[in-house]
Short mmCIF file of C-alpha atoms and ligand atoms in Angstrom, two decimals:
data_model
loop_
_atom_site.label_atom_id
_atom_site.label_comp_id
_atom_site.label_asym_id
_atom_site.label_seq_id
_atom_site.Cartn_x
_atom_site.Cartn_y
_atom_site.Cartn_z
CA MET A 1383 -23.86 -12.80 -31.06
CA VAL A 1384 -23.30 -9.87 -28.73
CA GLY A 1385 -19.92 -9.08 -27.25
CA SER A 1386 -18.50 -12.31 -28.52
CA ASP A 1387 -14.86 -13.16 -28.50
CA VAL A 1388 -13.94 -14.66 -31.84
CA SER A 1389 -11.18 -16.78 -30.36
CA GLY A 1390 -13.86 -18.62 -28.43
CA SER A 1391 -11.84 -18.42 -25.23
CA GLU A 1392 -14.48 -16.36 -23.37
CA THR A 1393 -17.36 -18.40 -22.09
CA THR A 1394 -19.52 -15.50 -20.98
CA THR A 1395 -21.58 -15.48 -24.19
CA GLU A 1396 -24.27 -17.89 -25.30
CA PRO A 1397 -23.10 -20.61 -27.66
CA GLN A 1398 -23.44 -19.54 -31.28
CA ARG A 1399 -26.46 -21.18 -32.85
CA ILE A 1400 -25.73 -23.11 -36.04
CA LEU A 1401 -28.50 -24.61 -38.11
CA PHE A 1402 -26.70 -27.40 -39.91
CA ILE A 1403 -28.40 -28.47 -43.13
CA GLY A 1404 -27.66 -32.17 -43.34
CA GLY A 1405 -28.50 -34.91 -45.80
CA LEU A 1406 -27.48 -36.35 -49.10
CA GLY A 1407 -26.56 -34.00 -51.96
CA ARG A 1408 -29.31 -33.35 -54.54
CA SER A 1409 -32.00 -33.50 -51.89
CA GLY A 1410 -33.05 -29.90 -52.45
CA THR A 1411 -30.81 -28.54 -49.70
CA THR A 1412 -29.61 -25.53 -51.71
CA LEU A 1413 -33.16 -24.36 -52.36
CA ILE A 1414 -33.99 -24.84 -48.69
CA GLU A 1415 -30.82 -22.95 -47.72
CA LYS A 1416 -31.83 -20.03 -49.95
CA MET A 1417 -35.30 -19.88 -48.43
CA LEU A 1418 -33.94 -20.04 -44.88
CA ASN A 1419 -31.41 -17.32 -45.75
CA GLU A 1420 -34.41 -15.00 -46.29
CA LEU A 1421 -35.59 -15.44 -42.70
CA PRO A 1422 -34.59 -12.45 -40.55
CA GLY A 1423 -31.74 -13.36 -38.20
CA THR A 1424 -30.13 -16.01 -40.42
CA PHE A 1425 -27.00 -15.96 -42.55
CA ALA A 1426 -25.91 -18.74 -44.92
CA VAL A 1427 -22.19 -19.46 -44.84
CA GLY A 1428 -22.45 -22.33 -47.34
CA GLU A 1429 -20.47 -25.54 -47.10
CA THR A 1430 -17.71 -24.88 -44.60
CA LEU A 1431 -16.48 -28.41 -45.25
CA HIS A 1432 -15.26 -27.19 -48.64
CA LEU A 1433 -14.24 -23.68 -47.54
CA TRP A 1434 -10.52 -24.47 -47.36
CA GLU A 1435 -10.12 -26.08 -50.76
CA ARG A 1436 -12.69 -24.37 -52.93
CA GLY A 1437 -12.65 -20.99 -51.19
CA VAL A 1438 -9.30 -20.24 -49.55
CA ARG A 1439 -7.05 -22.29 -51.87
CA ASP A 1440 -8.84 -22.30 -55.25
CA GLU A 1441 -10.60 -18.93 -54.87
CA GLU A 1442 -13.76 -20.22 -56.51
CA ARG A 1443 -16.69 -17.84 -56.62
CA CYS A 1444 -18.74 -17.09 -53.54
CA GLY A 1445 -22.55 -17.19 -53.72
CA CYS A 1446 -22.44 -13.38 -54.21
CA GLY A 1447 -20.62 -13.94 -57.52
CA GLU A 1448 -17.24 -12.54 -56.42
CA PRO A 1449 -14.14 -14.70 -56.31
CA PHE A 1450 -13.60 -15.81 -52.73
CA ALA A 1451 -10.60 -13.49 -52.22
CA SER A 1452 -12.55 -10.38 -53.23
CA CYS A 1453 -15.85 -11.19 -51.52
CA PRO A 1454 -16.38 -8.53 -48.85
CA HIS A 1455 -17.86 -10.96 -46.34
CA TRP A 1456 -15.14 -13.59 -46.56
CA SER A 1457 -12.35 -10.98 -46.59
CA LYS A 1458 -13.64 -9.63 -43.29
CA VAL A 1459 -13.97 -13.14 -41.89
CA GLY A 1460 -10.35 -13.92 -42.78
CA ASP A 1461 -9.18 -10.70 -41.12
CA MET A 1462 -11.23 -11.16 -37.97
CA ALA A 1463 -10.60 -14.87 -37.54
CA PHE A 1464 -6.94 -15.13 -38.50
CA GLY A 1465 -5.63 -11.63 -39.20
CA GLY A 1466 -6.00 -12.49 -42.91
CA TRP A 1467 -6.36 -15.76 -44.83
CA ASP A 1468 -2.61 -15.65 -45.56
CA ASN A 1469 -2.02 -16.59 -41.95
CA VAL A 1470 -3.87 -19.87 -42.39
CA ASP A 1471 -1.79 -22.95 -43.15
CA THR A 1472 -4.14 -24.02 -45.93
CA ASP A 1473 -2.36 -27.29 -46.69
CA ARG A 1474 -2.52 -28.24 -43.03
CA VAL A 1475 -6.24 -27.60 -42.64
CA ILE A 1476 -7.06 -29.37 -45.92
CA ASN A 1477 -4.99 -32.30 -44.74
CA LEU A 1478 -6.88 -32.31 -41.44
CA ARG A 1479 -10.23 -32.15 -43.19
CA TRP A 1480 -9.40 -35.24 -45.26
CA LYS A 1481 -8.08 -37.02 -42.21
CA ILE A 1482 -10.88 -36.46 -39.74
CA ASP A 1483 -13.95 -34.88 -41.38
CA ARG A 1484 -15.14 -37.83 -43.44
CA SER A 1485 -17.56 -40.71 -43.19
CA ARG A 1486 -14.96 -43.37 -42.41
CA ARG A 1487 -13.90 -41.42 -39.31
CA LEU A 1488 -17.44 -41.26 -37.95
CA PRO A 1489 -16.93 -43.98 -35.33
CA ALA A 1490 -14.15 -41.87 -33.77
CA ILE A 1491 -16.39 -38.79 -33.74
CA LEU A 1492 -19.50 -40.57 -32.45
CA ALA A 1493 -17.41 -42.14 -29.67
CA LYS A 1494 -16.90 -38.62 -28.31
CA HIS A 1495 -20.67 -38.04 -28.39
CA ARG A 1496 -21.23 -41.31 -26.53
CA GLY A 1497 -19.01 -39.94 -23.81
CA ALA A 1498 -16.81 -43.00 -23.58
CA GLU A 1499 -13.81 -40.82 -24.49
CA PRO A 1500 -15.15 -37.29 -24.22
CA GLU A 1501 -11.73 -35.61 -24.67
CA LEU A 1502 -11.27 -34.61 -28.31
CA ASP A 1503 -8.27 -35.99 -30.18
CA ALA A 1504 -5.54 -33.44 -30.86
CA GLU A 1505 -6.40 -33.34 -34.56
CA GLN A 1506 -10.13 -32.96 -33.95
CA ARG A 1507 -9.34 -30.06 -31.66
CA GLU A 1508 -7.01 -28.49 -34.18
CA TYR A 1509 -9.61 -28.80 -36.95
CA LEU A 1510 -12.29 -27.16 -34.80
CA ASP A 1511 -9.79 -24.42 -33.94
CA TYR A 1512 -9.87 -23.53 -37.65
CA LEU A 1513 -13.63 -23.86 -38.14
CA ARG A 1514 -14.85 -22.19 -34.96
CA PRO A 1515 -13.29 -18.74 -35.57
CA VAL A 1516 -14.68 -18.75 -39.12
CA LEU A 1517 -18.20 -19.38 -37.83
CA LEU A 1518 -17.98 -16.92 -34.95
CA ALA A 1519 -16.55 -14.20 -37.21
CA SER A 1520 -19.30 -14.85 -39.78
CA ALA A 1521 -21.92 -14.43 -37.05
CA GLU A 1522 -20.34 -11.26 -35.72
CA ILE A 1523 -19.92 -9.65 -39.16
CA SER A 1524 -23.38 -10.57 -40.41
CA GLY A 1525 -25.08 -9.89 -37.08
CA ALA A 1526 -27.01 -13.12 -37.55
CA GLU A 1527 -28.52 -15.00 -34.63
CA VAL A 1528 -28.38 -18.28 -36.51
CA LEU A 1529 -25.81 -19.33 -39.08
CA LEU A 1530 -26.85 -21.76 -41.77
CA ASP A 1531 -24.10 -24.27 -42.52
CA SER A 1532 -25.02 -26.41 -45.51
CA SER A 1533 -22.00 -28.73 -45.47
CA LYS A 1534 -24.54 -31.59 -45.48
CA HIS A 1535 -22.03 -34.24 -44.35
CA LEU A 1536 -22.81 -36.13 -41.20
CA SER A 1537 -19.15 -36.07 -40.11
CA THR A 1538 -19.08 -32.25 -40.20
CA ALA A 1539 -22.32 -31.98 -38.22
CA ALA A 1540 -21.04 -34.47 -35.64
CA LEU A 1541 -17.70 -32.67 -35.28
CA LEU A 1542 -19.23 -29.19 -34.94
CA ALA A 1543 -21.69 -30.52 -32.36
CA LEU A 1544 -18.72 -31.49 -30.16
CA ASP A 1545 -17.70 -27.82 -29.82
CA PRO A 1546 -19.13 -26.33 -26.60
CA THR A 1547 -19.04 -22.78 -28.03
CA LEU A 1548 -21.50 -23.83 -30.76
CA ASP A 1549 -25.17 -24.72 -30.36
CA VAL A 1550 -25.56 -27.04 -33.34
CA ARG A 1551 -29.06 -28.03 -34.45
CA VAL A 1552 -29.40 -30.34 -37.41
CA LEU A 1553 -32.01 -29.90 -40.11
CA HIS A 1554 -32.04 -33.40 -41.56
CA VAL A 1555 -33.33 -33.12 -45.13
CA THR A 1556 -34.51 -36.10 -47.13
CA ARG A 1557 -35.89 -36.44 -50.62
CA ASP A 1558 -37.35 -39.50 -52.32
CA PRO A 1559 -34.28 -41.66 -53.05
CA ARG A 1560 -35.40 -42.27 -56.63
CA GLY A 1561 -35.38 -38.52 -57.21
CA VAL A 1562 -31.96 -38.21 -55.59
CA ALA A 1563 -30.62 -41.14 -57.61
CA TYR A 1564 -31.93 -39.71 -60.87
CA SER A 1565 -30.39 -36.32 -60.10
CA TRP A 1566 -26.97 -37.88 -59.50
CA THR A 1567 -27.06 -39.46 -62.98
CA LYS A 1568 -27.41 -36.04 -64.64
CA GLN A 1569 -24.48 -33.87 -65.70
CA VAL A 1570 -24.38 -30.48 -63.99
CA ASP A 1571 -21.92 -27.64 -64.68
CA ARG A 1572 -19.96 -25.99 -61.92
CA PRO A 1573 -19.89 -22.35 -63.08
CA GLU A 1574 -17.60 -21.39 -60.19
CA ALA A 1575 -14.92 -23.70 -61.57
CA ASP A 1576 -14.82 -23.02 -65.31
CA GLY A 1577 -15.68 -25.93 -67.49
CA SER A 1578 -15.79 -28.58 -64.80
CA LEU A 1579 -18.80 -30.74 -64.03
CA MET A 1580 -20.25 -32.03 -60.81
CA PRO A 1581 -19.61 -35.76 -60.38
CA THR A 1582 -22.22 -38.33 -61.37
CA TYR A 1583 -23.01 -41.53 -59.47
CA LYS A 1584 -24.73 -44.80 -60.26
CA PRO A 1585 -28.22 -45.21 -58.75
CA SER A 1586 -27.14 -48.22 -56.66
CA ARG A 1587 -24.36 -46.18 -55.04
CA THR A 1588 -26.72 -43.28 -54.33
CA ALA A 1589 -29.28 -45.66 -52.83
CA THR A 1590 -26.71 -47.18 -50.47
CA ARG A 1591 -25.54 -43.73 -49.40
CA TRP A 1592 -29.20 -42.72 -48.88
CA VAL A 1593 -29.67 -45.52 -46.39
CA THR A 1594 -26.40 -45.09 -44.49
CA ASP A 1595 -26.47 -41.29 -44.38
CA ASN A 1596 -30.03 -41.03 -43.16
CA LEU A 1597 -29.57 -43.71 -40.52
CA GLY A 1598 -26.39 -41.88 -39.49
CA PHE A 1599 -28.30 -38.66 -38.88
CA ASP A 1600 -30.79 -40.64 -36.82
CA SER A 1601 -27.91 -41.98 -34.70
CA LEU A 1602 -26.60 -38.48 -34.10
CA ALA A 1603 -30.07 -37.39 -32.99
CA LYS A 1604 -30.24 -40.34 -30.59
CA LEU A 1605 -26.90 -39.22 -29.15
CA GLY A 1606 -28.51 -35.94 -28.17
CA VAL A 1607 -27.87 -33.54 -31.05
CA PRO A 1608 -31.14 -31.61 -31.61
CA THR A 1609 -32.50 -32.70 -34.98
CA LEU A 1610 -35.51 -31.85 -37.10
CA HIS A 1611 -36.38 -34.09 -40.04
CA LEU A 1612 -37.66 -32.23 -43.10
CA ARG A 1613 -38.83 -33.85 -46.30
CA TYR A 1614 -37.98 -31.73 -49.34
CA GLU A 1615 -41.34 -32.69 -50.82
CA ASP A 1616 -43.14 -31.27 -47.75
CA MET A 1617 -41.22 -28.00 -47.96
CA LEU A 1618 -42.41 -27.59 -51.55
CA ALA A 1619 -45.99 -28.57 -50.76
CA HIS A 1620 -46.42 -26.47 -47.59
CA PRO A 1621 -43.60 -23.89 -47.58
CA ALA A 1622 -45.06 -21.46 -45.03
CA GLU A 1623 -45.82 -24.17 -42.48
CA ARG A 1624 -42.49 -25.91 -42.90
CA LEU A 1625 -40.52 -22.63 -42.75
CA ASN A 1626 -42.30 -21.89 -39.49
CA ASP A 1627 -41.34 -25.30 -38.15
CA VAL A 1628 -37.71 -24.73 -39.05
CA ALA A 1629 -37.70 -21.18 -37.65
CA ALA A 1630 -39.11 -22.45 -34.35
CA PHE A 1631 -36.58 -25.28 -34.25
CA ALA A 1632 -33.74 -22.81 -34.87
CA GLY A 1633 -35.10 -20.59 -32.08
CA LEU A 1634 -36.13 -17.84 -34.49
CA THR A 1635 -39.86 -17.77 -33.86
CA ASP A 1636 -41.05 -14.48 -32.42
CA SER A 1637 -43.32 -14.13 -29.40
CA THR A 1638 -46.50 -14.63 -31.40
CA GLY A 1639 -45.30 -18.10 -32.32
CA GLU A 1640 -45.82 -17.43 -36.00
CA PHE A 1641 -42.93 -16.28 -38.09
CA ASP A 1642 -43.56 -13.57 -40.63
CA ILE A 1643 -42.55 -14.83 -44.06
CA PRO A 1644 -42.94 -11.82 -46.35
CA PHE A 1645 -40.76 -13.32 -49.08
CA LEU A 1646 -43.23 -16.11 -49.70
CA ASP A 1647 -46.37 -15.58 -51.78
CA GLY A 1648 -48.15 -18.88 -52.35
CA ASN A 1649 -45.48 -20.94 -54.03
CA GLU A 1650 -43.44 -17.95 -55.22
CA VAL A 1651 -40.26 -17.16 -53.32
CA ARG A 1652 -38.87 -13.67 -53.73
CA LEU A 1653 -35.15 -13.78 -53.03
CA MET A 1654 -34.04 -10.47 -51.56
CA THR A 1655 -30.98 -11.31 -49.51
CA ALA A 1656 -27.43 -11.61 -50.79
CA MET A 1657 -25.88 -15.06 -50.44
CA HIS A 1658 -22.27 -15.38 -49.38
CA SER A 1659 -22.34 -19.13 -49.28
CA VAL A 1660 -19.04 -20.76 -50.13
CA ALA A 1661 -18.99 -23.93 -52.30
CA GLY A 1662 -22.17 -25.92 -52.88
CA ASN A 1663 -24.67 -26.46 -55.66
CA PRO A 1664 -24.55 -23.97 -58.58
CA LEU A 1665 -28.20 -23.14 -57.86
CA ARG A 1666 -26.92 -20.86 -55.11
CA PHE A 1667 -25.82 -18.25 -57.68
CA GLY A 1668 -29.32 -17.53 -59.02
CA GLY A 1669 -30.72 -14.32 -57.54
CA ASP A 1670 -34.09 -14.48 -59.24
CA ASP A 1671 -37.40 -15.35 -57.77
CA ILE A 1672 -38.16 -19.03 -57.52
CA THR A 1673 -41.41 -20.82 -58.17
CA LEU A 1674 -41.62 -23.83 -55.89
CA ARG A 1675 -42.46 -26.83 -57.99
CA LEU A 1676 -41.87 -30.47 -57.18
CA ASP A 1677 -39.27 -31.83 -59.58
CA ASP A 1678 -40.42 -35.40 -60.09
CA ALA A 1679 -38.95 -35.93 -63.55
CA TRP A 1680 -37.48 -39.14 -62.16
CA ARG A 1681 -40.91 -40.77 -62.33
CA GLU A 1682 -40.69 -40.58 -66.14
CA LYS A 1683 -36.99 -40.51 -66.77
CA LEU A 1684 -35.30 -42.80 -64.29
CA ASP A 1685 -34.68 -46.10 -66.03
CA PRO A 1686 -37.16 -48.71 -64.63
CA LYS A 1687 -34.34 -51.11 -63.77
CA ALA A 1688 -32.45 -48.42 -61.86
CA ARG A 1689 -35.66 -47.41 -60.14
CA ALA A 1690 -36.25 -50.99 -59.01
CA THR A 1691 -32.68 -51.21 -57.74
CA VAL A 1692 -33.02 -48.01 -55.72
CA THR A 1693 -36.34 -49.16 -54.26
CA ARG A 1694 -34.91 -52.56 -53.35
CA ILE A 1695 -31.87 -51.08 -51.57
CA THR A 1696 -33.80 -48.38 -49.71
CA ARG A 1697 -36.98 -50.39 -48.98
CA PRO A 1698 -36.04 -51.34 -45.38
CA VAL A 1699 -35.98 -47.66 -44.35
CA LEU A 1700 -38.23 -45.90 -46.91
CA SER A 1701 -41.31 -45.70 -44.69
CA ARG A 1702 -39.22 -44.46 -41.77
CA TYR A 1703 -38.81 -41.20 -43.71
CA GLY A 1704 -42.32 -41.17 -45.10
CA TYR A 1705 -41.70 -42.58 -48.60
CA LYS A 1706 -43.54 -45.37 -50.35
CA PRO A 1707 -41.94 -48.33 -52.19
ZN1 ZN B 2903 -19.62 -13.29 -51.13
#
């Protein structure tokens, strides 16, 4: 963003492009985020939804490995956006996040998109007044054209898309719900928070969320938020083609129409760019090269009864996203 004003009060600059990675957790979004972070002109900020609790308050580790408070990127963001993180009323913004940036408040957010009551509520405005400077400062400091926000939650995407200083485009990621359900039954460490584990969920709960979340992203697209659907399985099968699709959607494609993807060699991804993503899946810490391989352990390991339950719950919408019962 050139000549931008971090307060967002100037309207002379183009809206800041945000590629919002949306979808259910354990759908391969972290891997996709890492690959997109390698594209020239992008910068992954991580899950801004969790920035206030896990970053500012708890000082968990950034994707670069440093505690949040000593990460060079996030220190600069705090200075530029607020004159230092100490000036942020952390309790207030966390309180706001839990009040308005959650699934049960979606009707209130979508109502603004429908235009029935286009004026934002005072609390929605206040919440965006915290988020916007963080995003604009991240863009300015990194020099990125497109920020990657991997908050995943529909409510966050819908709120950000209400901000006229942001050009929010949603990358709606899906993965076979049986794979997602299996993944949520497994125990995963959170190395950034010593000794704690990521939560686990029952397959029936994951299946229900799979249906409601994906249909929710479809609704947001119908309300005019630019959206590209990406199946995780397709990204693994045809990474160069799908990365080109996403780059074009994000407005990154160069004049030849084909994006150069030097970090990809067949199904090997060479990770060369530092990640300063806050919060998110522990996979974001790994700096090594990645071999793209479809993880379909669920076909063997997901209990047949649980598999049948997930298929039954998701069946009405499976084919809509290109999956088979
Ligand atoms: Zn960092």
